[in-house]
Tab-separated table of C-alpha atoms in Angstrom:
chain	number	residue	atom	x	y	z
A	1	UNK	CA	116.335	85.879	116.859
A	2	UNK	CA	117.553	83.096	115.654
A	3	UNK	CA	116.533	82.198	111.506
A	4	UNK	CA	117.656	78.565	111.948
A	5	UNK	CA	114.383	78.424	114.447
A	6	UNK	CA	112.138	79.698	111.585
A	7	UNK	CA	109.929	77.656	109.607
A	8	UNK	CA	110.467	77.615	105.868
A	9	UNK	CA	107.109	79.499	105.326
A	10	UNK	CA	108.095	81.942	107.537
A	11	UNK	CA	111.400	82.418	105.754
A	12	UNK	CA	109.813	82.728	103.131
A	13	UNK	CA	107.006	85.286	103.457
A	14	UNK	CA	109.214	87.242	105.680
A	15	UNK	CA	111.709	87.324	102.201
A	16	UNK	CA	109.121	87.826	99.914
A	17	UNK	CA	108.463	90.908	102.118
A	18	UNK	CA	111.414	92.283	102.481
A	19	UNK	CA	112.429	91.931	98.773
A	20	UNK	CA	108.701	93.616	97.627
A	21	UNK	CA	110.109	96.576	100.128
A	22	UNK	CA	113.761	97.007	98.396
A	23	UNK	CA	112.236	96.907	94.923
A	24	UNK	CA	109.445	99.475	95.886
A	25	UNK	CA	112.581	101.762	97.757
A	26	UNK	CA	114.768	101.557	94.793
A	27	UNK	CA	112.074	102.604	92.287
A	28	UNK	CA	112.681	106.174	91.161
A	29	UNK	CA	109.762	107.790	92.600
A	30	UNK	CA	108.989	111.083	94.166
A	31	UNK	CA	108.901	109.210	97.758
A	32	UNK	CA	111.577	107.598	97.422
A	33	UNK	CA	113.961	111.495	96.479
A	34	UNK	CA	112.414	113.070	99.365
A	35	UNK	CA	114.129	111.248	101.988
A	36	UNK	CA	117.259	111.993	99.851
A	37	UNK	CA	116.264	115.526	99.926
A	38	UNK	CA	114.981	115.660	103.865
A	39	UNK	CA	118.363	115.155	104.840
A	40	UNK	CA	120.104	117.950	102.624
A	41	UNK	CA	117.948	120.540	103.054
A	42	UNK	CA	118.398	119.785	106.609
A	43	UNK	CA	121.774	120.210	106.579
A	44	UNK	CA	121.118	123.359	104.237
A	45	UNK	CA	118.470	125.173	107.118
A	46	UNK	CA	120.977	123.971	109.762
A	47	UNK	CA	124.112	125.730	108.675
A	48	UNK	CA	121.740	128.678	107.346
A	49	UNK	CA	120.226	129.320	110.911
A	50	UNK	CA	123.430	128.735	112.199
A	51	UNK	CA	125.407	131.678	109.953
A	52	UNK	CA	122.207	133.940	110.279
A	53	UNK	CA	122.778	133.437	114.245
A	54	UNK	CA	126.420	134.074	114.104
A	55	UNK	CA	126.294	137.116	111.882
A	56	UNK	CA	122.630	138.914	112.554
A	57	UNK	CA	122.928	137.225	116.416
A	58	UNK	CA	120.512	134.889	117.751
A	59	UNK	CA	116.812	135.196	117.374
A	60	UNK	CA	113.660	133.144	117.132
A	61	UNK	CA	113.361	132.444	113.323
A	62	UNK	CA	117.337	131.242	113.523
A	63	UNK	CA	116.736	129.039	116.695
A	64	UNK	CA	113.414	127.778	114.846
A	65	UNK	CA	115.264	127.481	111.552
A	66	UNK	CA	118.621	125.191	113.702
A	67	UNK	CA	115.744	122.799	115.472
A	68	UNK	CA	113.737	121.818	112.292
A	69	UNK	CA	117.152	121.522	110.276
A	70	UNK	CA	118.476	119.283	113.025
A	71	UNK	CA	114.789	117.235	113.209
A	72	UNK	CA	115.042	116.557	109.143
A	73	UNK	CA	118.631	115.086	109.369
A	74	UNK	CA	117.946	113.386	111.997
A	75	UNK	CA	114.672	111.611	110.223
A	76	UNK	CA	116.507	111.251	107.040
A	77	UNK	CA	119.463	109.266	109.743
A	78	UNK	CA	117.135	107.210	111.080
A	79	UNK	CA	115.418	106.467	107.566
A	80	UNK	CA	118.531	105.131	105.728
A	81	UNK	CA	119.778	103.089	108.643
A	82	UNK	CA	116.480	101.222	108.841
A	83	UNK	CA	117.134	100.929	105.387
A	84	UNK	CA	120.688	99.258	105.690
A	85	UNK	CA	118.898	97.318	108.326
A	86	UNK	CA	116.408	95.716	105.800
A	87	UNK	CA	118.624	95.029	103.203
A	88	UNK	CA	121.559	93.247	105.555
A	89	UNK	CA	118.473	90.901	107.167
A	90	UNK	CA	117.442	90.034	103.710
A	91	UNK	CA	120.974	89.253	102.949
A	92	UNK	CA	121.136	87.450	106.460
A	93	UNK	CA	117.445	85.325	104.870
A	94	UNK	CA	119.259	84.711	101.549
A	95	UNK	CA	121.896	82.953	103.555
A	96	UNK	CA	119.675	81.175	105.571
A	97	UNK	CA	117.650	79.459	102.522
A	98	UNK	CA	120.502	78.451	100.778
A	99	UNK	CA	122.102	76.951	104.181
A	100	UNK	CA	118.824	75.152	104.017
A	101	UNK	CA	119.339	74.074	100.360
A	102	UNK	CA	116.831	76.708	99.121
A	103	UNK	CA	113.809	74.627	99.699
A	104	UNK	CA	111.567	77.815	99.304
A	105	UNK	CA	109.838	78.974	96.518
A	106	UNK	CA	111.938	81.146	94.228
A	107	UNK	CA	111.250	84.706	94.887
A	108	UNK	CA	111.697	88.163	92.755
A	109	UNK	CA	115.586	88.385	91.737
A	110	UNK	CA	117.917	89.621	94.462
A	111	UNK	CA	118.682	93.376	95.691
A	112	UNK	CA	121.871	93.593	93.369
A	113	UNK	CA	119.672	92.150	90.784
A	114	UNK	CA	117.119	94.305	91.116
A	115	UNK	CA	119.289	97.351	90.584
A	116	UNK	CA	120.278	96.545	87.495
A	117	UNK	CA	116.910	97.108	86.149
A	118	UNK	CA	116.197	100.024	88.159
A	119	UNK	CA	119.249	101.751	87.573
């Protein structure tokens, strides 16, 4: 995929996309904690079912208890690298307009911007 290909319309919508995402994920919203928290309390049922096995030996609850720990870190894994994804292709479009002389439309303000007001 090649952004020197890409119209600047495309860049631009594609941008404008990807910004209206990073704003909405940084927000401090009940949605935006729970993948936070899907990944500790993975951990947390992981290492319980894990201690319960070792001490109490193995049974169904524990084995249950290991495979939906190990299910919630791995969503909450796959959730913040898409996110790290997003924001390094926005940073990758950034790049690209201003290569291009920023031609585009001005959008919202950038990520680092953005956090700023969040924060």
């Amino acid at each position: 995929m090649e952004l020197a290909d890409w119209t600047d319309e495309e860049l631009d919508s594609v941008r404008e996309k990807l910004q209206t995402w990073c704003v909405k994920r940084q927000e401090p919203t009940w949605a935006n904690r729970f993948l936070n928290w899907t990944g500790f309390m993975g951990a947390f049922a992981v290492l319980t079912g894990l201690m319960d096995m070792f001490f109490g030996g193995p049974a169904a609850v524990n084995a249950l208890l290991v495979v939906l720990g190990t299910l919630a870190c791995f969503s909450w894994y796959k959730g913040d690298k898409q996110r790290k994804k997003n924001i390094q292709f926005l940073e990758k479009l950034d790049q690209e307009i201003a290569r291009r002389g920023g031609k585009g439309k001005k959008n919202a303000p950038v990520v680092r911007d953005a956090e700023k007001h969040i924060s």
